[in-house]
Coordinates of C-alpha atoms in Angstrom, one line a residue:
X1 CA 160.6 40.0 123.8
X2 CA 162.4 41.2 120.7
X3 CA 160.5 43.1 118.1
X4 CA 159.2 40.5 115.5
X5 CA 161.2 40.5 112.3
X6 CA 158.0 40.3 110.2
X7 CA 156.8 43.6 111.6
X8 CA 160.1 45.2 110.7
X9 CA 160.1 43.7 107.2
X10 CA 156.5 44.7 106.7
X11 CA 157.2 48.3 107.9
X12 CA 160.1 48.6 105.4
X13 CA 157.9 47.3 102.6
X14 CA 155.2 49.9 103.2
X15 CA 157.7 52.7 103.5
X16 CA 159.4 51.7 100.2
X17 CA 156.1 51.3 98.4
X18 CA 154.9 54.6 99.9
X19 CA 158.0 56.3 98.5
X20 CA 157.4 54.8 95.1
X21 CA 153.7 55.8 95.0
X22 CA 154.4 59.3 96.3
X23 CA 157.0 59.9 93.7
X24 CA 154.7 58.5 90.9
X25 CA 151.9 60.8 92.0
X26 CA 154.3 63.8 92.2
X27 CA 155.5 63.0 88.6
X28 CA 151.9 62.5 87.5
X29 CA 152.9 59.0 86.4
X30 CA 149.4 57.4 86.4
X31 CA 150.7 53.9 85.3
X32 CA 153.3 53.7 88.1
X33 CA 150.9 55.0 90.6
X34 CA 148.2 52.4 89.7
X35 CA 150.8 49.6 89.6
X36 CA 152.0 50.6 93.1
X37 CA 148.4 50.4 94.4
X38 CA 148.0 47.1 92.6
X39 CA 151.1 45.6 94.2
X40 CA 149.9 46.8 97.6
X41 CA 146.5 45.3 97.1
X42 CA 147.8 42.0 95.6
X43 CA 150.2 41.6 98.4
X44 CA 147.4 41.7 100.9
X45 CA 145.4 39.4 98.6
X46 CA 148.2 36.9 98.6
X47 CA 148.4 37.0 102.4
X48 CA 144.7 36.2 102.5
X49 CA 145.0 33.3 100.1
X50 CA 148.1 31.8 101.7
X51 CA 147.2 32.2 105.3
X52 CA 143.4 32.2 105.0
X53 CA 143.2 29.1 102.9
X54 CA 146.3 27.6 104.4
X55 CA 147.3 26.3 101.0
X56 CA 150.9 26.1 100.0
X57 CA 149.9 25.4 96.4
X58 CA 147.7 28.5 96.3
X59 CA 150.5 30.5 97.9
X60 CA 153.1 29.4 95.3
X61 CA 150.9 30.1 92.3
X62 CA 149.8 33.3 93.9
X63 CA 153.4 34.5 94.3
X64 CA 154.2 33.5 90.7
X65 CA 151.3 35.6 89.5
X66 CA 152.4 38.4 91.9
X67 CA 155.7 38.7 90.2
X68 CA 154.1 40.1 87.0
X69 CA 152.9 43.4 88.6
X70 CA 156.0 43.7 90.7
X71 CA 158.2 43.5 87.6
X72 CA 155.9 45.8 85.7
X73 CA 156.2 48.3 88.5
X74 CA 159.9 48.0 88.5
X75 CA 160.0 48.7 84.8
X76 CA 157.5 51.6 85.1
X77 CA 159.7 53.5 87.6
X78 CA 162.9 52.8 85.6
X79 CA 163.1 56.5 84.7
X80 CA 163.1 57.6 88.4
X81 CA 166.3 56.7 90.1
X82 CA 165.0 57.0 93.6
X83 CA 162.0 54.9 93.0
X84 CA 164.1 52.3 91.1
X85 CA 166.5 52.1 94.1
X86 CA 163.6 52.1 96.6
X87 CA 161.7 49.3 94.8
X88 CA 164.7 47.1 93.9
X89 CA 165.2 45.4 97.3
X90 CA 161.5 44.4 97.3
X91 CA 161.7 43.1 93.7
X92 CA 164.8 41.1 94.6
X93 CA 163.1 39.8 97.7
X94 CA 160.1 38.6 95.8
X95 CA 162.1 36.9 93.1
X96 CA 165.0 35.5 95.2
X97 CA 163.2 34.7 98.4
X98 CA 159.4 34.5 98.0
X99 CA 159.2 32.5 94.9
X100 CA 161.8 29.8 95.8
X101 CA 160.5 29.8 99.5
X102 CA 156.9 29.2 98.6
X103 CA 158.0 26.5 96.1
X104 CA 159.8 24.7 98.8
X105 CA 156.8 24.7 101.1

């Protein structure tokens, strides 16, 4: 049985956010560090709402609200090229895939 794609995507997500958080802590950037933790926590919260409640409506509105801290984190790390590049694929994923995908559900 092939390795499930969601495990790979999840692993990449945690590595990218780990890089962003590590670099924020190393730069003593409290705002970016807190935003990275917030994004991690809210992502888990969204999973609980979407899968736990089995509500596509809650999932859609949850992902819309989730875009706010994701974009704020992207802006907060703008001065750090490595963090910006590490976070960009996830930000694009949320905006170009998660939002339209949850809307279609």
